[in-house]
Coordinates of C-alpha atoms in Angstrom, one line a residue:
Chain A
M1158 CA 8.1 26.5 106.4
A1159 CA 8.3 29.4 104.2
P1160 CA 5.6 29.1 101.5
L1161 CA 6.6 29.3 98.0
L1162 CA 5.7 32.7 96.5
E1163 CA 4.8 35.4 99.4
V1164 CA 2.4 38.0 97.7
K1165 CA 2.4 41.5 100.2
D1166 CA 0.4 44.5 99.7
L1167 CA 0.9 44.8 95.9
R1168 CA -0.5 47.4 94.7
V1169 CA -0.8 48.2 90.4
T1170 CA -1.7 51.2 89.1
F1171 CA -2.7 51.7 85.3
D1172 CA -2.3 55.4 83.4
T1173 CA -4.9 55.9 81.7
M1174 CA -6.9 59.2 79.9
N1175 CA -9.5 59.1 82.4
G1176 CA -7.4 59.2 85.6
L1177 CA -5.2 56.7 87.6
V1178 CA -7.2 53.2 87.8
K1179 CA -5.5 51.1 90.7
A1180 CA -6.0 48.0 88.9
V1181 CA -4.4 45.7 92.2
D1182 CA -5.1 48.1 95.5
G1183 CA -2.7 45.9 98.2
V1184 CA -3.1 42.7 97.5
S1185 CA -1.7 39.7 99.7
F1186 CA -1.6 36.3 99.5
T1187 CA 0.5 33.5 98.9
I1188 CA 1.2 30.0 97.8
D1189 CA 2.8 26.6 99.1
K1190 CA 5.0 23.7 97.4
G1191 CA 2.6 22.0 95.7
E1192 CA -0.2 23.7 96.5
I1193 CA -3.0 24.6 94.1
V1194 CA -5.1 28.4 94.6
G1195 CA -7.8 29.9 92.8
L1196 CA -8.4 33.5 92.3
V1197 CA -11.7 34.0 91.0
G1198 CA -13.5 37.0 90.0
E1199 CA -15.0 38.6 87.7
S1200 CA -13.4 40.2 84.5
G1201 CA -11.7 43.6 85.3
C1202 CA -11.1 43.2 89.4
G1203 CA -7.2 43.0 88.5
K1204 CA -6.9 39.0 88.7
S1205 CA -4.7 38.3 85.8
V1206 CA -2.8 42.0 86.1
S1207 CA -2.2 41.0 90.0
Q1208 CA -0.2 37.3 88.5
M1209 CA 1.3 39.1 85.3
A1210 CA 2.9 41.3 88.0
I1211 CA 4.8 38.9 89.6
T1212 CA 7.0 38.4 87.1
Q1213 CA 6.3 41.5 86.1
L1214 CA 5.2 40.8 82.9
V1215 CA 2.3 44.0 83.4
A1216 CA 3.3 46.8 80.7
T1217 CA 5.3 49.9 81.7
P1218 CA 3.2 52.3 80.5
P1219 CA 1.0 52.4 81.1
G1220 CA 0.6 50.0 83.8
K1221 CA 2.6 50.3 86.8
I1222 CA 4.0 48.4 89.7
V1223 CA 3.8 50.8 92.5
S1224 CA 4.1 49.5 96.2
G1225 CA 4.9 45.4 97.9
E1226 CA 6.7 42.7 97.9
V1227 CA 6.6 39.2 95.5
I1228 CA 8.6 36.9 97.5
F1229 CA 9.9 34.0 95.8
E1230 CA 11.4 31.7 97.4
G1231 CA 12.8 34.6 100.0
R1232 CA 13.5 36.5 97.1
D1233 CA 12.0 39.2 96.3
L1234 CA 11.5 39.2 92.7
L1235 CA 10.4 43.1 92.2
K1236 CA 13.9 44.7 93.8
Y1237 CA 15.1 43.3 90.4
H1238 CA 14.2 44.7 87.0
P1239 CA 11.9 43.5 84.6
E1240 CA 15.2 42.4 82.4
S1241 CA 16.9 41.9 84.6
N1242 CA 18.6 37.9 84.5
M1243 CA 17.0 37.2 88.1
M1244 CA 13.9 37.8 86.2
R1245 CA 14.3 36.1 82.9
D1246 CA 15.4 32.9 85.1
V1247 CA 12.1 32.7 87.1
R1248 CA 9.9 33.5 83.9
G1249 CA 10.2 29.8 82.3
G1250 CA 12.5 28.9 84.7
Q1251 CA 10.6 28.7 88.0
I1252 CA 7.1 30.0 86.7
G1253 CA 5.3 28.6 84.1
M1254 CA 2.5 31.2 82.4
I1255 CA -0.5 29.6 80.5
F1256 CA -2.4 32.5 79.3
Q1257 CA -5.9 33.1 78.2
E1258 CA -6.0 32.7 74.4
P1259 CA -4.4 29.4 72.9
M1260 CA -5.5 31.0 69.4
T1261 CA -3.0 34.6 69.1
S1262 CA -0.8 33.4 71.8
F1263 CA 1.8 31.3 69.4
N1264 CA 3.9 33.0 67.2
P1265 CA 2.4 32.4 63.7
V1266 CA 5.9 32.0 62.5
F1267 CA 7.4 30.0 64.6
T1268 CA 6.7 26.1 64.1
I1269 CA 5.2 24.8 68.1
G1270 CA 8.3 22.4 68.4
E1271 CA 10.8 25.3 67.7
Q1272 CA 8.7 27.5 70.6
I1273 CA 8.9 25.5 73.3
M1274 CA 12.2 24.2 72.0
E1275 CA 12.9 28.3 73.0
S1276 CA 12.5 27.4 76.3
L1277 CA 13.9 24.2 76.8
R1278 CA 17.7 25.4 75.3
L1279 CA 17.7 28.6 77.6
H1280 CA 16.1 27.5 80.9
L1281 CA 17.6 24.3 80.9
K1282 CA 20.3 24.6 78.2
L1283 CA 19.9 21.5 76.1
S1284 CA 22.0 21.1 73.0
R1285 CA 19.4 20.8 69.7
S1286 CA 18.7 17.9 69.4
A1287 CA 18.3 16.8 73.7
A1288 CA 15.3 20.2 73.7
R1289 CA 13.8 18.5 70.6
K1290 CA 13.8 15.4 72.3
R1291 CA 12.6 16.7 75.6
A1292 CA 9.9 18.5 73.5
I1293 CA 8.2 15.7 71.8
E1294 CA 8.3 13.8 75.6
V1295 CA 6.0 16.8 76.9
L1296 CA 4.4 17.5 74.2
E1297 CA 3.4 13.1 74.1
E1298 CA 2.1 13.7 78.0
V1299 CA 0.2 16.5 76.9
G1300 CA -1.7 14.1 74.8
I1301 CA -0.6 15.2 71.3
P1302 CA -1.1 12.4 68.8
D1303 CA 1.5 11.6 66.5
A1304 CA 4.2 14.0 68.7
S1305 CA 7.1 13.3 66.9
V1306 CA 5.6 15.0 63.5
R1307 CA 3.2 17.3 64.7
I1308 CA 6.2 18.5 66.8
N1309 CA 7.5 20.5 63.2
N1310 CA 3.8 22.0 62.6
Y1311 CA 3.0 26.4 63.5
P1312 CA 0.5 27.0 65.2
H1313 CA -1.8 27.6 63.0
Q1314 CA -1.9 24.2 61.8
F1315 CA -3.5 22.3 65.8
S1316 CA -7.1 23.1 67.3
G1317 CA -7.4 25.5 69.8
G1318 CA -7.3 22.3 72.4
M1319 CA -4.5 21.4 70.7
R1320 CA -3.0 24.9 71.5
Q1321 CA -3.6 25.5 74.8
R1322 CA -2.6 21.5 75.4
A1323 CA 0.4 22.8 73.7
M1324 CA 0.8 25.7 75.6
I1325 CA 0.4 24.0 79.2
A1326 CA 2.9 21.5 77.4
M1327 CA 5.4 24.7 77.0
A1328 CA 4.8 26.3 81.0
L1329 CA 5.6 22.7 82.5
S1330 CA 8.1 21.8 80.2
C1331 CA 11.5 23.3 82.2
S1332 CA 9.5 21.9 85.6
P1333 CA 9.4 25.1 87.3
K1334 CA 8.6 25.8 90.4
L1335 CA 5.1 27.0 90.5
V1336 CA 2.9 27.7 87.6
I1337 CA 0.2 30.3 86.9
A1338 CA -3.0 29.5 84.8
D1339 CA -4.6 32.4 83.8
E1340 CA -7.9 31.7 82.3
P1341 CA -6.2 28.3 81.0
T1342 CA -10.2 27.4 79.7
T1343 CA -12.2 30.0 79.5
A1344 CA -11.0 30.1 74.8
L1345 CA -12.1 26.6 74.7
D1346 CA -15.5 24.8 74.2
V1347 CA -16.9 22.8 76.9
T1348 CA -16.0 19.8 76.1
T1349 CA -12.1 20.9 75.4
Q1350 CA -12.4 23.1 78.5
A1351 CA -12.2 19.3 80.7
Q1352 CA -9.7 17.7 78.9
V1353 CA -7.2 20.2 79.0
L1354 CA -8.7 20.7 82.9
D1355 CA -7.6 17.3 83.4
I1356 CA -4.2 17.6 81.2
M1357 CA -3.0 20.3 82.9
M1358 CA -4.3 18.6 86.8
K1359 CA -2.4 15.3 86.0
M1360 CA 0.7 17.5 84.9
V1361 CA 0.9 19.6 87.3
E1362 CA 0.0 16.9 89.7
H1363 CA 3.0 14.5 87.6
Y1364 CA 5.8 17.5 88.0
H1365 CA 4.6 19.0 91.6
N1366 CA 4.0 21.9 90.6
A1367 CA 2.2 25.0 92.9
L1368 CA -0.8 26.3 90.8
I1369 CA -2.8 29.5 90.7
I1370 CA -5.3 29.3 88.5
V1371 CA -7.0 32.0 87.6
T1372 CA -10.7 31.5 87.2
H1373 CA -14.3 33.6 87.0
N1374 CA -15.3 29.8 86.7
L1375 CA -15.9 28.6 90.6
G1376 CA -16.9 24.7 89.6
I1377 CA -13.1 24.4 88.0
I1378 CA -12.1 26.0 91.8
A1379 CA -14.4 24.0 93.3
R1380 CA -13.1 20.5 91.6
H1381 CA -9.0 21.2 92.6
A1382 CA -8.0 23.8 94.0
Q1383 CA -7.1 23.6 97.7
R1384 CA -8.1 27.7 98.8
I1385 CA -9.5 30.2 97.5
N1386 CA -9.0 34.0 96.6
V1387 CA -11.7 35.6 95.9
M1388 CA -11.2 39.5 94.3
Y1389 CA -13.3 42.1 93.5
A1390 CA -12.5 45.7 93.0
G1391 CA -8.1 44.7 92.9
R1392 CA -8.8 43.5 96.7
I1393 CA -8.8 39.6 97.8
V1394 CA -12.5 40.2 99.9
E1395 CA -12.1 36.4 100.4
S1396 CA -9.9 34.0 101.6
G1397 CA -10.0 30.6 102.8
P1398 CA -9.4 27.0 102.2
S1399 CA -11.6 25.6 99.5
E1400 CA -14.3 23.2 101.6
E1401 CA -14.6 26.5 104.0
V1402 CA -14.9 29.0 101.7
F1403 CA -17.4 27.2 99.1
L1404 CA -19.6 26.2 102.7
N1405 CA -19.0 29.0 104.7
P1406 CA -18.6 32.1 102.4
G1407 CA -17.8 34.9 104.5
H1408 CA -18.6 37.8 102.1
P1409 CA -21.8 38.4 100.0
Y1410 CA -19.6 38.8 97.1
T1411 CA -18.4 34.6 96.9
I1412 CA -22.3 33.9 97.7
A1413 CA -23.5 36.4 94.9
L1414 CA -20.2 34.4 92.6
M1415 CA -21.7 30.9 94.5
K1416 CA -25.3 31.7 93.5
S1417 CA -25.1 32.6 89.5
V1418 CA -23.2 29.7 89.3
P1419 CA -25.7 26.9 88.2
R1420 CA -25.3 23.4 89.8
L1421 CA -26.4 19.6 88.7
D1422 CA -26.8 18.7 92.5
E1423 CA -29.7 21.1 93.3
K1424 CA -33.8 21.1 92.4
R1425 CA -34.1 21.9 88.8
G1426 CA -36.2 25.0 88.9
R1427 CA -34.2 27.2 90.9
Q1428 CA -33.4 30.8 88.8
L1429 CA -29.9 31.7 89.0
I1430 CA -29.9 34.9 90.7
P1431 CA -27.3 37.6 88.2
I1432 CA -24.8 40.1 90.6
S1433 CA -27.1 42.9 89.5
G1434 CA -25.1 46.4 89.1
I1435 CA -21.6 47.0 87.3
P1436 CA -18.2 46.8 88.7
P1437 CA -17.4 49.7 89.8
N1438 CA -14.3 52.2 87.9
L1439 CA -11.8 51.7 89.5
I1440 CA -10.6 55.5 89.3
N1441 CA -11.2 57.1 92.6
M1442 CA -12.9 54.4 94.8
P1443 CA -14.5 56.1 97.4
P1444 CA -13.1 55.0 101.0
I1445 CA -15.7 53.2 101.3
C1446 CA -17.3 49.3 101.2
S1447 CA -16.2 49.1 96.8
F1448 CA -19.1 45.9 97.2
K1449 CA -21.6 48.5 99.2
P1450 CA -23.5 49.9 95.4
R1451 CA -24.0 46.3 94.5
C1452 CA -24.5 44.4 98.1
P1453 CA -27.5 42.5 98.2
M1454 CA -27.0 42.5 101.9
V1455 CA -26.7 46.5 102.4
D1456 CA -29.3 47.1 104.5
A1457 CA -28.1 44.7 107.5
C1458 CA -24.5 47.0 106.6
Q1459 CA -24.5 49.7 109.1
S1460 CA -20.5 50.6 108.4
L1461 CA -19.6 53.6 106.2
S1462 CA -15.7 52.9 106.4
D1463 CA -13.7 50.8 104.1
P1464 CA -12.9 47.3 105.5
E1465 CA -9.6 44.8 106.9
L1466 CA -9.2 42.1 105.9
R1467 CA -9.8 40.5 108.7
P1468 CA -10.0 36.0 110.6
V1469 CA -13.2 34.6 110.5
G1470 CA -12.0 31.1 111.5
K1471 CA -8.6 29.0 111.0
N1472 CA -7.2 30.4 107.5
H1473 CA -10.6 31.8 106.2
S1474 CA -10.4 36.1 106.2
V1475 CA -13.3 38.2 104.9
R1476 CA -13.1 41.9 103.8
C1477 CA -16.4 42.8 105.0
H1478 CA -18.2 44.7 108.0
L1479 CA -21.0 41.6 108.2
N1480 CA -20.3 38.5 110.3
I1481 CA -22.4 35.6 108.0
S1482 CA -19.8 33.2 107.9
G1483 CA -20.7 29.9 110.1
Q1484 CA -24.1 30.7 109.6
N1485 CA -24.3 28.3 106.6
S1486 CA -23.8 30.9 105.2
G1487 CA -23.8 29.0 101.4
T1488 CA -27.9 29.3 102.0
I1489 CA -27.9 33.0 103.2
F1490 CA -30.6 35.1 100.1
E1491 CA -31.6 31.8 98.9
Chain B
M843 CA 4.2 26.3 44.6
L844 CA 5.5 25.3 41.1
S845 CA 1.7 25.6 39.6
F846 CA 2.1 28.5 41.9
L847 CA 4.7 30.3 39.7
L848 CA 3.2 28.9 36.2
R849 CA -0.2 30.9 36.4
R850 CA 2.0 33.9 38.3
T851 CA 4.0 33.7 34.7
I852 CA 1.3 33.7 32.5
H853 CA -0.8 36.2 34.6
T854 CA 2.6 38.5 34.1
I855 CA 2.3 37.9 30.1
F856 CA -1.4 39.1 30.3
V857 CA -0.1 41.9 32.4
V858 CA 2.1 43.1 30.0
F859 CA 0.2 42.9 27.4
I860 CA -2.1 44.7 28.8
V861 CA 0.4 47.3 29.6
T862 CA 1.9 47.6 26.1
I863 CA -1.5 47.9 24.4
I864 CA -2.1 51.1 26.5
S865 CA 0.8 53.0 26.2
F866 CA 0.8 52.5 22.4
L867 CA -2.5 53.3 22.4
L868 CA -1.7 56.4 24.3
L869 CA 0.7 57.7 22.0
H870 CA -0.6 57.1 19.3
I871 CA -3.6 59.6 21.1
I872 CA -1.8 62.5 22.1
P873 CA -0.9 65.4 20.0
G874 CA 2.0 65.6 18.0
D875 CA 3.7 63.9 14.6
P876 CA 6.6 62.4 15.0
V877 CA 7.3 62.3 11.2
V878 CA 7.4 66.1 11.5
R879 CA 9.7 66.0 14.0
I880 CA 12.5 63.6 11.9
L881 CA 12.0 66.1 8.9
G882 CA 11.3 69.5 10.6
A883 CA 9.1 72.1 9.9
H884 CA 9.7 72.5 6.5
A885 CA 9.5 69.3 4.3
T886 CA 6.6 68.9 2.3
A887 CA 3.6 67.3 2.4
A888 CA 4.8 64.5 -0.3
Q889 CA 8.0 63.3 1.9
I890 CA 6.0 63.4 4.8
E891 CA 3.3 61.0 3.0
Q892 CA 6.7 59.3 1.7
L893 CA 8.2 58.7 5.2
R894 CA 4.8 58.0 7.0
H895 CA 4.5 55.0 4.4
E896 CA 7.8 53.6 5.0
L897 CA 7.5 54.4 8.9
G898 CA 4.7 52.0 9.0
L899 CA 2.5 55.0 10.2
D900 CA -0.1 55.1 7.6
Q901 CA -1.5 52.0 8.8
P902 CA -4.1 51.1 10.9
I903 CA -2.7 52.0 14.8
L904 CA -4.1 48.1 15.4
W905 CA -1.9 46.7 12.0
Q906 CA 0.7 49.1 13.5
Y907 CA 0.3 46.7 16.7
I908 CA 0.1 43.5 15.8
H909 CA 3.2 44.6 13.5
W910 CA 5.2 45.8 16.6
I911 CA 4.7 42.9 18.8
W912 CA 5.2 40.6 16.4
N913 CA 8.7 41.9 15.9
V914 CA 9.6 41.8 19.4
F915 CA 8.8 38.5 19.7
H916 CA 10.8 38.0 16.4
G917 CA 13.5 40.3 19.0
D918 CA 13.4 42.9 16.8
F919 CA 12.1 46.7 19.1
G920 CA 12.8 48.7 15.8
K921 CA 14.7 51.5 15.1
S922 CA 14.4 55.0 17.0
F923 CA 13.9 57.9 14.8
I924 CA 16.0 60.1 17.0
Y925 CA 19.1 58.0 18.2
H926 CA 19.0 56.1 14.3
E927 CA 19.6 53.3 16.2
D928 CA 18.8 49.7 16.8
V929 CA 15.7 50.5 20.5
G930 CA 16.4 46.6 21.1
S931 CA 20.5 48.0 21.7
L932 CA 19.7 51.0 23.3
M933 CA 17.4 49.4 26.0
L934 CA 20.7 46.9 26.6
E935 CA 23.4 49.6 27.3
R936 CA 21.5 51.6 29.9
F937 CA 18.7 49.4 31.5
P938 CA 21.8 47.8 33.2
V939 CA 22.7 51.9 35.1
T940 CA 18.9 52.2 35.9
L941 CA 18.9 48.2 37.6
Y942 CA 22.1 48.9 39.1
L943 CA 20.8 52.6 40.7
V944 CA 16.9 51.6 41.3
S945 CA 18.3 48.8 42.7
I946 CA 21.1 50.0 45.0
S947 CA 17.8 52.7 46.3
L948 CA 15.8 49.9 46.6
I949 CA 18.2 48.3 48.9
L950 CA 19.6 50.9 51.2
S951 CA 15.9 52.2 51.0
T952 CA 14.6 49.0 52.0
I953 CA 17.2 48.6 55.2
I954 CA 17.1 51.7 56.4
G955 CA 13.4 52.2 56.5
I956 CA 13.8 49.6 57.9
I957 CA 16.1 50.0 60.5
G958 CA 14.6 53.4 61.6
G959 CA 10.9 52.8 62.2
V960 CA 12.3 49.8 63.9
I961 CA 14.2 51.9 66.4
S962 CA 11.0 54.7 66.2
A963 CA 8.5 52.2 67.7
V964 CA 11.0 50.6 69.9
K965 CA 11.9 53.4 71.7
R966 CA 8.8 54.6 70.9
G967 CA 8.4 58.7 72.4
G968 CA 11.8 58.9 73.3
V969 CA 14.1 62.0 70.8
A970 CA 14.5 59.0 68.6
D971 CA 11.2 58.5 67.9
S972 CA 10.8 61.8 66.8
L973 CA 12.8 62.7 65.3
I974 CA 12.4 59.5 62.4
S975 CA 9.0 60.5 62.7
L976 CA 9.3 63.7 61.7
F977 CA 12.0 62.6 59.6
A978 CA 9.5 59.9 57.9
N979 CA 6.2 62.7 58.1
T980 CA 8.4 65.6 55.7
G981 CA 10.5 62.4 53.2
I982 CA 7.2 61.3 51.7
A983 CA 5.3 65.0 51.4
I984 CA 8.9 65.5 49.3
P985 CA 9.2 64.9 45.2
S986 CA 12.6 63.4 44.5
F987 CA 12.9 65.9 42.0
W988 CA 12.5 68.8 44.1
L989 CA 14.9 66.9 46.6
G990 CA 17.7 66.0 43.6
I991 CA 17.3 69.9 42.1
V992 CA 18.3 71.1 45.5
G993 CA 20.8 69.0 46.3
I994 CA 22.4 69.6 43.4
Y995 CA 22.8 73.3 44.0
I996 CA 23.6 72.5 47.4
F997 CA 26.0 69.7 47.1
G998 CA 26.9 69.7 43.9
L999 CA 26.8 73.6 43.0
K1000 CA 27.5 75.6 46.2
L1001 CA 29.6 73.2 48.6
G1002 CA 31.4 71.7 44.9
W1003 CA 31.3 68.1 47.8
L1004 CA 29.6 65.8 44.7
P1005 CA 30.2 66.4 41.1
V1006 CA 27.0 68.1 39.6
Q1007 CA 26.0 65.2 37.0
G1008 CA 26.7 62.1 35.3
Y1009 CA 27.3 58.6 35.5
T1010 CA 30.3 56.9 35.7
S1011 CA 30.3 52.6 35.2
P1012 CA 31.5 51.7 38.7
F1013 CA 33.6 48.8 37.1
G1014 CA 35.4 52.1 35.4
D1015 CA 36.1 54.3 37.6
L1016 CA 34.5 52.8 41.2
W1017 CA 35.3 56.7 43.2
M1018 CA 33.9 58.5 40.8
S1019 CA 31.0 56.1 40.3
L1020 CA 29.9 56.5 43.7
K1021 CA 30.4 59.7 44.1
Q1022 CA 27.8 60.9 40.9
L1023 CA 25.9 58.2 42.6
I1024 CA 24.8 59.3 45.6
M1025 CA 23.3 62.4 44.5
P1026 CA 20.6 60.5 43.3
V1027 CA 20.0 57.4 45.1
F1028 CA 19.8 59.8 47.7
A1029 CA 17.0 61.8 46.4
T1030 CA 15.4 58.6 44.8
S1031 CA 15.0 57.0 49.1
V1032 CA 14.4 59.7 51.0
P1033 CA 10.8 59.4 50.4
N1034 CA 10.7 55.5 50.2
V1035 CA 12.6 55.0 53.2
A1036 CA 9.3 57.5 55.0
I1037 CA 7.1 55.4 54.3
V1038 CA 9.3 52.5 55.3
A1039 CA 9.3 53.9 57.6
R1040 CA 6.3 54.8 59.2
Q1041 CA 5.2 51.1 57.9
T1042 CA 7.4 49.7 60.2
R1043 CA 6.5 51.4 63.1
S1044 CA 3.3 50.8 63.4
S1045 CA 3.5 47.6 62.5
M1046 CA 6.7 46.9 65.3
L1047 CA 3.8 48.4 67.7
E1048 CA 1.3 47.1 66.3
T1049 CA 3.4 43.8 67.0
I1050 CA 5.0 44.5 70.0
Q1051 CA 1.2 44.5 71.7
Q1052 CA 0.3 40.8 70.4
D1053 CA -0.1 37.6 72.7
Y1054 CA 2.6 35.7 71.4
V1055 CA 5.0 39.0 72.7
R1056 CA 3.8 38.1 76.1
T1057 CA 4.8 34.6 75.4
A1058 CA 7.6 34.2 74.3
K1059 CA 8.7 37.4 77.5
S1060 CA 7.2 35.0 79.8
K1061 CA 9.3 32.0 79.2
G1062 CA 12.4 34.4 80.4
L1063 CA 13.6 35.2 76.6
K1064 CA 16.0 38.5 76.8
Q1065 CA 14.1 41.6 75.1
R1066 CA 16.9 42.0 72.3
V1067 CA 14.9 38.3 71.4
V1068 CA 11.7 39.1 71.8
L1069 CA 11.8 42.3 69.5
Y1070 CA 14.0 41.4 66.3
K1071 CA 12.6 37.3 66.8
H1072 CA 8.8 36.8 67.9
A1073 CA 8.1 40.6 67.3
L1074 CA 10.1 41.9 63.8
R1075 CA 10.0 38.8 61.7
N1076 CA 5.9 39.4 62.4
A1077 CA 6.4 42.9 61.6
L1078 CA 8.1 43.0 58.1
I1079 CA 5.2 41.0 56.5
P1080 CA 3.1 44.2 55.8
V1081 CA 6.3 45.7 55.2
V1082 CA 7.5 43.4 52.2
T1083 CA 4.1 44.1 50.6
L1084 CA 4.7 47.8 50.7
V1085 CA 8.5 47.6 49.0
G1086 CA 7.2 45.7 45.8
L1087 CA 4.2 48.3 45.8
T1088 CA 7.3 50.7 46.2
L1089 CA 9.4 50.0 42.9
A1090 CA 7.0 51.5 40.6
F1091 CA 7.4 55.1 43.1
L1092 CA 11.2 54.1 42.9
I1093 CA 11.2 53.6 39.4
G1094 CA 8.8 56.9 38.6
G1095 CA 11.2 59.4 40.7
E1096 CA 14.6 57.6 38.7
F1097 CA 12.8 58.1 35.5
I1098 CA 13.2 62.3 36.7
I1099 CA 15.8 61.5 38.8
E1100 CA 17.9 60.0 35.7
T1101 CA 16.8 63.5 33.5
I1102 CA 17.7 65.9 36.5
C1103 CA 21.4 64.5 36.4
N1104 CA 21.7 63.1 33.2
I1105 CA 22.3 60.2 34.1
P1106 CA 21.9 58.0 30.5
G1107 CA 19.6 54.9 31.7
V1108 CA 16.1 53.7 30.6
G1109 CA 14.5 56.7 32.0
R1110 CA 16.0 59.9 30.8
L1111 CA 16.2 57.6 27.5
L1112 CA 12.3 57.8 28.3
V1113 CA 11.8 61.1 29.0
R1114 CA 13.7 62.4 26.0
A1115 CA 11.8 59.6 23.4
A1116 CA 9.0 60.3 24.7
M1117 CA 9.0 64.3 24.1
N1118 CA 10.0 63.5 20.8
K1119 CA 6.8 61.1 19.9
D1120 CA 9.5 58.1 19.3
Y1121 CA 7.2 55.3 20.2
L1122 CA 8.9 52.5 19.6
I1123 CA 11.5 53.0 22.6
V1124 CA 8.6 53.8 24.8
Q1125 CA 7.1 51.0 24.1
G1126 CA 10.2 49.5 24.5
G1127 CA 10.9 50.3 28.1
V1128 CA 7.4 50.6 29.1
L1129 CA 7.2 46.2 28.0
I1130 CA 10.9 45.6 30.0
L1131 CA 10.3 47.8 33.0
G1132 CA 6.4 46.7 33.0
T1133 CA 8.2 43.2 33.2
A1134 CA 10.2 44.0 35.5
I1135 CA 8.4 45.5 38.1
C1136 CA 5.7 41.7 37.3
I1137 CA 9.3 40.0 38.0
I1138 CA 10.1 41.9 41.6
N1139 CA 6.4 41.6 42.5
L1140 CA 6.5 38.5 41.9
V1141 CA 9.5 37.5 43.7
V1142 CA 7.5 39.4 47.0
D1143 CA 4.9 37.0 47.0
V1144 CA 7.1 34.4 47.1
T1145 CA 9.4 35.7 49.9
Y1146 CA 6.1 37.0 51.4
G1147 CA 5.6 33.3 52.1
L1148 CA 8.7 32.7 52.7
I1149 CA 8.2 35.3 56.1
D1150 CA 4.6 33.9 56.6
P1151 CA 4.3 30.1 57.0
R1152 CA 0.4 31.0 56.9
I1153 CA 0.8 31.5 53.5
R1154 CA 0.0 28.8 51.6
Y1155 CA 0.5 28.8 47.4
K1156 CA -1.5 26.7 45.9

């Protein structure tokens, strides 16, 4: 069966004063119907941009989708003009987006209800009253109390957590086949994070949406995602089923990411190991392994070339010269 | 809302009161004696003294002011020295003319300014943006009196397309009235259009970058809806404030244009009166215009709340 979405060799650049930034440099991945895929990576690695490019929401200029294919249900979305009817029908109707900033992602001058109803009326062609009914329904589903009253509230009358719930409600209201959640809980406090995440997962399960969850929180992914893609410097450096990647990570960056997260199930007193160095400047990247300057295993690596993404197990591939997965690599360099 | 309006009204009365005090003081500080103006240079000292007493000018300033404001409260603005007419009726005659011109300029310049600014922002970097920005930058630098004079010279005297000066009531001869209106409205509007266009452009550019505009796009809304429904309404919030502020500017330009184009409005009346130290007219004019500006600012503040639901009047 063909996947729901297949991204092939996607490249996005940003023309900045300092030069051309290759924000997304040949990213390929797939997601099946109803699947939950996690996309991890540090800030600035291109994970958000790669997702915005799927629905052509990258601001152009300065951004530019240079090449690649985004095959959604058999059609290459990048072949359509960003403002074409086809593209607008996909946005919101077929692919729902949830953004990071609940405080600023709603328009302050329209009520929450008006903003949710706008989607419903556009994509499902509902009447005003039907759209209103449906909006109240989804708001109730995401746990907004007194939804029929709160629907008339303006965004500033909602708390951060409530806004993000409303955002989830809005993104899912038209039952899109795919939901892209770009760091949906990053801006919330920890207790709210858990609640909002729970609601999002329940909703996705209920509506059988496929979900791409972009985050730098590995915990979220470990719990919910079936597959993981790890991004570094505009590329996917490791991709595989969650369990496989967590137990046998094959890329030193993935290992380093996991070492930098506290875990409840281990001995107390273990120090968190930060990833040393800074993310590379994506302008004029030399043709070597982009993680080399920060790689803790650089001494073991003899190769000077830029590694390719190569399979290391079933559905598991890694962009590294070393062969470290499959040997319970999670415990390496402890 | 009601208590807000009440508070603002009291506030307005207070402001107008202070404005009249200041203008009253200023008129007495500047040199020149209205009595000498009235009687001419050859009047005897006794005649001067006599008239001064009749006009109450020999009283202390404070007393004169109290006397004036007391009369105003009773609907009596005093009599003009030069026109020998009641100031109230002089104002009443001329105020509609000024109101007519200022309203047309304000509405026209706001609409054109906003449209220009939006086009400029949406087509950022294009030919239209360059032209509008160029116009906006020069427009701010050109004073209306210069535009008025040059306009009269070119379109009135050289080309003969427009009447050189004068005013006709639109109820009398609408065509003539409009033709006579073009020049003064153009001259007072250009700086205003420029200011509004610049503000709209920068405000719109800022708004387009906001997260909620991205959200609107991600919902699959048409570009047009994203821009003119989601972005524009937010972008207009600072513009509305600005329009309120430019009004004072517009009235300033109006004074000069009325004088240049010989339009029988409050502006020309006041300029003439100020030159002749006909201080009762000036006082009356300041009172009316001050009140008008305060009322418009109140309207702007209320409009602000209509556009931005985050603003609540307490």
